[in-house]
Each structure stands twice: as structure tokens, then as C-alpha cells.
Amino acid sequence: MSERGDSMLEQLRSSWDSNADLWIRAVRTASIPSREAGTDQAILQAIQDERPGSIIDVGCGEGCLVRKLKGSLGAEVVGVDGSAQLIRAARQADPAGQYFVRSYDRLSELSIGACKQFNVAICNFSLLDDQLAAHIAAIRQLLSGDGKIIIQTLHPCSATAGSPYRDGWRYESFSAVGEAGWQPMPWYFRTLGSWMTDIQSTGMRVIRTVEPVSNDAARLLSIIFVCQSE
Ligand SMILES: C[S@@+](CC[C@H](N)C(=O)[O-])C[C@H]1O[C@@H](n2cnc3c(N)ncnc32)[C@H](O)[C@@H]1O
């Protein structure tokens, strides 16, 4: 990896330590407009459509989706995240839950209960760096043979914000959330074609896409890829 790539990954990791308290408050006070506008509902629906018995939430943050899924599906749900502070908050909110601190490059070291294979892995706005293919390949190892990875991310066609439509690092300022004090987070923009190419390079393919829009359909909120092994 290039020196710049290394530096971006380090900044990305440290932004989640610095922003942990603000993030927890934003999620738990429903202060992220796109989530309220439809991305929360869309990911829940996409997961429920698969009727999974076991789920791993990769990049679970403070655990909001894990808690919702346990409540609504009665499925076994495990959460994994690289931020120790966010996992601590997840455990406090759900003391009986299964939450693990792991970076994605150490997912293979997870030993969860009977070390089962999951029906579904979720990545809800949590694939943020330039190592997409490596992360998907690692997540795939945690799945049953017909298991699926469900990825929600910013829609490439609406996330350019005046920047060129090509792969590259960008910065998120969290200005939409409203509170001051956020450390800007580097994230890696990729075109729709690059998402498809990277996913396919791991031996998985996109079997379904969902494109949530705002109520008046004027705005693309995100894109959801449902992926399965070829
Ligand atoms: C935008 S938050 C989303 C959290 C959660 N999925 C949600 O929807 O509320 C992104 C999360 O991904 C985690 N993350 C990003 N890259 C990671 C990596 N390489 N290893 C572990 N966690 C990572 C961050 O720590 C952060 O909690």
C-alpha cells in the first residue's frame, strides 16, 4: 500500500476514536438526516427480506442495527467494529449481546460461540477505505455457502459533491449532523463500476440492488448491494 493510503487508513481509524461520543449521540438522538429519510428503513427491509437466522454486522458502530435486528427478527446477531469505544457503548446498551473489537483485516481471528457461519453479513456505511476487495474476501469466509453480504453505502451517483466522478479519497465533515467538534473522516469514493468490479473480483456477485430515495424521489439516499458467492 502507498504511504498516502497508509496515512488515510490511520486517519480513518483515529477519526472513529475522536468522533465516538458525537457519533453515539447523533445515532441515538436520530440526528442523521439521511437515516431518518429512509436509509435505516431500507437496510432493515433488505435484511428482513433474506429471513436470516444468523447475522454478523461488520462495522456495527455503537450497535443500533444489531439491537433493532435482535428485536424485530429474533435472529442471532453479532457485532464487530474496530473502535473500542463504540463497542463499549454497544455492550452497555445490550449487555447480553455479542460484540467484538476487530479491524476487518483481523476478522479471521474471530472465534464466536460455536464458530458458526452466518447467513448474512451486513456492512451499513462501514466499508469506507480503499481495501474493499480484501474486506469482502475476509467477510465471505464468515458466511455459509449460500450466505449473503448486504452493503449499504453512499450512492456513487449522488456523492460526488462537485468532485470528479472517479475513485479516490475524500473527506467527510459531518456537517449534515449539525453538532460542532467532529474530526473530518477520510473515506474512499468509488464509482458504480468500481464497486461492481471489486465485488466480482472476490468471487461474489451482486444479485440485487436497492436505491432508496427521499420521499419526493428527488434525491438518491444510498445504494444497497446484496451479494452472493458465484
Ligand atoms: C459510519 S459508521 C457506521 C456504523 C454502523 N454500521 C451504523 O450503521 O450505525 C462506520 C463504522 O465502521 C467502522 N470501521 C470502518 N473501517 C473499519 C475497519 N477497517 N475495521 C473495523 N471497523 C471499521 C468504524 O469504526 C465505524 O464504527
CSV table of C-alpha atoms and ligand atoms in Angstrom, one decimal:
chain,number,residue,atom,x,y,z
A,1,MET,CA,0.0,0.0,0.0
A,2,SER,CA,1.2,3.6,-0.7
A,3,GLU,CA,2.3,5.9,2.1
A,4,ARG,CA,-0.8,8.1,1.3
A,5,GLY,CA,-3.0,5.0,1.6
A,6,ASP,CA,-1.5,4.1,5.0
A,7,SER,CA,-1.9,7.6,6.3
A,8,MET,CA,-5.6,7.7,5.2
A,9,LEU,CA,-6.3,4.4,6.9
A,10,GLU,CA,-4.7,5.7,10.1
A,11,GLN,CA,-6.7,9.0,10.0
A,12,LEU,CA,-9.9,7.0,9.2
A,13,ARG,CA,-9.3,4.7,12.3
A,14,SER,CA,-8.4,7.6,14.6
A,15,SER,CA,-11.5,9.6,13.4
A,16,TRP,CA,-13.7,6.9,14.9
A,17,ASP,CA,-11.9,7.2,18.3
A,18,SER,CA,-12.2,11.0,18.2
A,19,ASN,CA,-15.8,11.1,17.0
A,20,ALA,CA,-17.1,8.2,19.1
A,21,ASP,CA,-19.1,10.3,21.6
A,22,LEU,CA,-20.6,12.6,18.9
A,23,TRP,CA,-21.5,9.6,16.7
A,24,ILE,CA,-23.2,7.8,19.6
A,25,ARG,CA,-25.2,10.9,20.4
A,26,ALA,CA,-26.1,11.5,16.7
A,27,VAL,CA,-27.3,8.0,16.1
A,28,ARG,CA,-29.2,7.7,19.4
A,29,THR,CA,-30.9,11.1,19.0
A,30,ALA,CA,-31.9,10.4,15.4
A,31,SER,CA,-29.8,13.4,14.2
A,32,ILE,CA,-28.5,12.0,10.9
A,33,PRO,CA,-31.0,13.3,8.3
A,34,SER,CA,-30.4,10.6,5.6
A,35,ARG,CA,-31.1,7.8,8.1
A,36,GLU,CA,-34.4,9.4,9.1
A,37,ALA,CA,-35.2,10.0,5.4
A,38,GLY,CA,-35.0,6.3,4.6
A,39,THR,CA,-31.6,4.5,4.8
A,40,ASP,CA,-32.4,3.0,8.2
A,41,GLN,CA,-35.7,1.5,7.0
A,42,ALA,CA,-34.1,0.4,3.7
A,43,ILE,CA,-31.3,-1.7,5.3
A,44,LEU,CA,-33.7,-3.3,7.7
A,45,GLN,CA,-36.1,-4.2,4.9
A,46,ALA,CA,-33.2,-5.6,2.8
A,47,ILE,CA,-32.1,-7.8,5.7
A,48,GLN,CA,-35.6,-8.9,6.6
A,49,ASP,CA,-36.2,-9.9,3.0
A,50,GLU,CA,-33.5,-12.6,3.4
A,51,ARG,CA,-35.1,-14.1,6.6
A,52,PRO,CA,-31.7,-14.9,8.0
A,53,GLY,CA,-31.3,-17.0,11.2
A,54,SER,CA,-27.8,-15.6,11.9
A,55,ILE,CA,-26.3,-12.2,11.1
A,56,ILE,CA,-22.9,-10.6,11.6
A,57,ASP,CA,-22.9,-6.8,11.5
A,58,VAL,CA,-19.4,-5.8,10.2
A,59,GLY,CA,-18.6,-2.2,11.3
A,60,CYS,CA,-21.5,-2.2,13.7
A,61,GLY,CA,-20.5,1.0,15.4
A,62,GLU,CA,-22.5,1.6,18.7
A,63,GLY,CA,-24.7,-1.4,17.8
A,64,CYS,CA,-28.0,0.3,16.8
A,65,LEU,CA,-28.7,-2.1,13.9
A,66,VAL,CA,-27.8,-5.2,16.0
A,67,ARG,CA,-30.3,-4.2,18.6
A,68,LYS,CA,-33.0,-3.5,16.1
A,69,LEU,CA,-32.5,-6.8,14.3
A,70,LYS,CA,-32.5,-8.8,17.5
A,71,GLY,CA,-35.8,-7.1,18.4
A,72,SER,CA,-37.5,-7.4,15.1
A,73,LEU,CA,-36.2,-10.8,13.7
A,74,GLY,CA,-35.3,-12.8,16.7
A,75,ALA,CA,-32.2,-13.8,14.8
A,76,GLU,CA,-28.8,-14.4,16.3
A,77,VAL,CA,-26.8,-11.2,15.6
A,78,VAL,CA,-23.2,-10.5,16.3
A,79,GLY,CA,-21.5,-7.1,16.0
A,80,VAL,CA,-17.8,-6.4,15.1
A,81,ASP,CA,-16.1,-3.0,14.9
A,82,GLY,CA,-12.6,-1.6,15.1
A,83,SER,CA,-13.5,1.1,17.6
A,84,ALA,CA,-13.1,0.0,21.2
A,85,GLN,CA,-15.2,3.0,22.4
A,86,LEU,CA,-18.1,2.2,20.1
A,87,ILE,CA,-18.1,-1.5,21.1
A,88,ARG,CA,-18.0,-0.4,24.7
A,89,ALA,CA,-21.2,1.6,24.1
A,90,ALA,CA,-22.8,-1.3,22.2
A,91,ARG,CA,-22.1,-3.6,25.1
A,92,GLN,CA,-23.5,-1.1,27.6
A,93,ALA,CA,-26.7,-0.7,25.6
A,94,ASP,CA,-27.1,-4.5,25.2
A,95,PRO,CA,-25.2,-6.3,28.0
A,96,ALA,CA,-26.4,-9.8,26.7
A,97,GLY,CA,-25.2,-9.1,23.2
A,98,GLN,CA,-22.1,-10.4,21.4
A,99,TYR,CA,-19.8,-7.6,20.3
A,100,PHE,CA,-16.2,-7.8,19.4
A,101,VAL,CA,-13.4,-5.2,18.8
A,102,ARG,CA,-11.7,-6.2,15.5
A,103,SER,CA,-10.4,-4.4,12.5
A,104,TYR,CA,-11.5,-6.0,9.2
A,105,ASP,CA,-8.0,-7.3,8.5
A,106,ARG,CA,-8.3,-9.4,11.7
A,107,LEU,CA,-11.8,-10.8,11.1
A,108,SER,CA,-10.4,-14.3,10.6
A,109,GLU,CA,-9.3,-14.3,14.2
A,110,LEU,CA,-12.8,-14.1,15.5
A,111,SER,CA,-14.0,-17.0,17.5
A,112,ILE,CA,-17.7,-16.7,18.1
A,113,GLY,CA,-19.5,-19.3,20.1
A,114,ALA,CA,-19.5,-22.5,18.0
A,115,CYS,CA,-17.7,-20.5,15.3
A,116,LYS,CA,-20.7,-20.8,13.1
A,117,GLN,CA,-21.1,-19.5,9.6
A,118,PHE,CA,-23.5,-16.7,9.2
A,119,ASN,CA,-26.5,-16.5,6.8
A,120,VAL,CA,-26.0,-12.7,6.3
A,121,ALA,CA,-23.2,-10.2,6.9
A,122,ILE,CA,-24.2,-6.5,6.9
A,123,CYS,CA,-21.9,-3.6,6.1
A,124,ASN,CA,-24.0,-0.5,6.8
A,125,PHE,CA,-22.0,2.5,5.7
A,126,SER,CA,-18.9,0.7,7.1
A,127,LEU,CA,-16.8,-0.1,4.1
A,128,LEU,CA,-15.0,3.2,4.0
A,129,ASP,CA,-11.5,2.6,2.8
A,130,ASP,CA,-9.7,1.6,-0.4
A,131,GLN,CA,-9.4,-2.1,0.7
A,132,LEU,CA,-12.9,-3.2,-0.4
A,133,ALA,CA,-11.9,-6.4,-2.2
A,134,ALA,CA,-9.8,-7.6,0.7
A,135,HIS,CA,-12.6,-6.8,3.2
A,136,ILE,CA,-15.2,-8.6,1.2
A,137,ALA,CA,-12.9,-11.7,0.8
A,138,ALA,CA,-12.4,-11.8,4.6
A,139,ILE,CA,-16.2,-11.3,5.3
A,140,ARG,CA,-17.0,-14.1,2.8
A,141,GLN,CA,-15.1,-16.6,5.0
A,142,LEU,CA,-17.6,-16.0,7.8
A,143,LEU,CA,-20.6,-16.9,5.7
A,144,SER,CA,-22.4,-20.2,5.0
A,145,GLY,CA,-22.2,-21.4,1.4
A,146,ASP,CA,-25.3,-19.6,0.2
A,147,GLY,CA,-24.7,-16.6,2.7
A,148,LYS,CA,-25.1,-13.1,1.5
A,149,ILE,CA,-23.3,-9.8,2.2
A,150,ILE,CA,-25.6,-6.8,2.3
A,151,ILE,CA,-23.7,-3.5,1.8
A,152,GLN,CA,-25.3,0.0,2.2
A,153,THR,CA,-23.2,2.9,1.0
A,154,LEU,CA,-23.5,6.4,-0.3
A,155,HIS,CA,-24.8,6.2,-3.9
A,156,PRO,CA,-21.9,7.0,-6.2
A,157,CYS,CA,-24.2,9.0,-8.5
A,158,SER,CA,-25.2,11.4,-5.7
A,159,ALA,CA,-22.0,11.5,-3.6
A,160,THR,CA,-19.7,13.4,-5.9
A,161,ALA,CA,-20.4,16.8,-4.3
A,162,GLY,CA,-18.6,18.7,-7.1
A,163,SER,CA,-15.6,16.3,-7.2
A,164,PRO,CA,-14.8,14.3,-10.3
A,165,TYR,CA,-16.6,11.0,-10.8
A,166,ARG,CA,-13.5,8.8,-10.3
A,167,ASP,CA,-12.1,6.7,-7.5
A,168,GLY,CA,-10.2,8.5,-4.8
A,169,TRP,CA,-10.0,9.6,-1.2
A,170,ARG,CA,-12.4,12.3,0.1
A,171,TYR,CA,-13.2,13.8,3.4
A,172,GLU,CA,-16.5,13.7,5.3
A,173,SER,CA,-17.0,16.7,7.6
A,174,PHE,CA,-20.3,15.5,9.2
A,175,SER,CA,-21.8,19.0,8.6
A,176,ALA,CA,-25.2,17.5,7.9
A,177,VAL,CA,-25.3,16.2,11.5
A,178,GLY,CA,-25.3,19.7,12.9
A,179,GLU,CA,-23.1,19.5,16.1
A,180,ALA,CA,-19.6,21.0,16.1
A,181,GLY,CA,-16.4,19.3,17.0
A,182,TRP,CA,-16.2,16.4,14.5
A,183,GLN,CA,-12.8,15.3,13.2
A,184,PRO,CA,-13.0,15.0,9.4
A,185,MET,CA,-13.0,11.4,8.3
A,186,PRO,CA,-11.2,10.3,5.1
A,187,TRP,CA,-13.3,7.9,3.0
A,188,TYR,CA,-12.7,6.3,-0.4
A,189,PHE,CA,-15.1,7.2,-3.2
A,190,ARG,CA,-15.5,4.6,-5.9
A,191,THR,CA,-17.6,4.7,-9.0
A,192,LEU,CA,-20.5,2.3,-9.5
A,193,GLY,CA,-18.3,0.4,-12.0
A,194,SER,CA,-15.5,0.1,-9.4
A,195,TRP,CA,-17.9,-1.2,-6.7
A,196,MET,CA,-19.1,-3.9,-9.2
A,197,THR,CA,-15.5,-4.8,-10.3
A,198,ASP,CA,-14.2,-5.0,-6.7
A,199,ILE,CA,-17.1,-7.2,-5.5
A,200,GLN,CA,-16.8,-9.5,-8.5
A,201,SER,CA,-13.0,-9.8,-8.1
A,202,THR,CA,-13.7,-11.7,-4.8
A,203,GLY,CA,-15.9,-14.4,-6.4
A,204,MET,CA,-19.1,-12.8,-5.3
A,205,ARG,CA,-21.7,-11.1,-7.5
A,206,VAL,CA,-24.4,-8.6,-6.9
A,207,ILE,CA,-27.7,-10.4,-7.1
A,208,ARG,CA,-29.9,-7.4,-6.2
A,209,THR,CA,-29.6,-3.6,-5.8
A,210,VAL,CA,-31.9,-1.2,-3.9
A,211,GLU,CA,-31.7,2.5,-4.4
A,212,PRO,CA,-33.5,4.3,-1.5
A,213,VAL,CA,-34.8,7.8,-2.4
A,214,SER,CA,-36.2,10.7,-0.5
A,215,ASN,CA,-40.0,10.9,0.0
A,216,ASP,CA,-40.4,13.1,-3.1
A,217,ALA,CA,-38.0,10.9,-5.0
A,218,ALA,CA,-35.9,14.0,-5.7
A,219,ARG,CA,-32.8,12.6,-4.0
A,220,LEU,CA,-30.9,9.3,-4.1
A,221,LEU,CA,-30.2,8.5,-0.4
A,222,SER,CA,-27.9,5.5,-0.8
A,223,ILE,CA,-27.4,2.2,-2.7
A,224,ILE,CA,-27.7,-1.3,-1.2
A,225,PHE,CA,-25.8,-4.2,-2.8
A,226,VAL,CA,-27.0,-7.7,-2.0
A,227,CYS,CA,-24.1,-10.0,-2.9
A,228,GLN,CA,-23.7,-13.8,-3.0
A,229,SER,CA,-20.9,-16.2,-4.0
A,230,GLU,CA,-20.9,-17.2,-7.7
B,1,LIG,C1,-20.4,5.3,9.6
B,1,LIG,S1,-20.1,4.1,10.9
B,1,LIG,C2,-21.4,3.0,10.7
B,1,LIG,C3,-21.7,2.2,12.0
B,1,LIG,C4,-22.9,1.3,11.9
B,1,LIG,N1,-22.8,0.4,10.8
B,1,LIG,C5,-24.2,2.1,11.7
B,1,LIG,O1,-24.8,2.0,10.7
B,1,LIG,O2,-24.5,2.9,12.7
B,1,LIG,C6,-18.7,3.2,10.3
B,1,LIG,C7,-18.1,2.2,11.2
B,1,LIG,O3,-17.2,1.4,10.5
B,1,LIG,C8,-16.1,1.1,11.4
B,1,LIG,N2,-14.9,0.7,10.5
B,1,LIG,C9,-14.6,1.3,9.4
B,1,LIG,N3,-13.5,0.7,8.9
B,1,LIG,C10,-13.2,-0.3,9.7
B,1,LIG,C11,-12.1,-1.3,9.7
B,1,LIG,N4,-11.2,-1.4,8.7
B,1,LIG,N5,-12.1,-2.2,10.7
B,1,LIG,C12,-13.1,-2.1,11.7
B,1,LIG,N6,-14.0,-1.2,11.8
B,1,LIG,C13,-14.1,-0.3,10.8
B,1,LIG,C14,-15.9,2.3,12.2
B,1,LIG,O4,-15.2,2.1,13.4
B,1,LIG,C15,-17.3,2.8,12.4
B,1,LIG,O5,-17.9,2.3,13.6
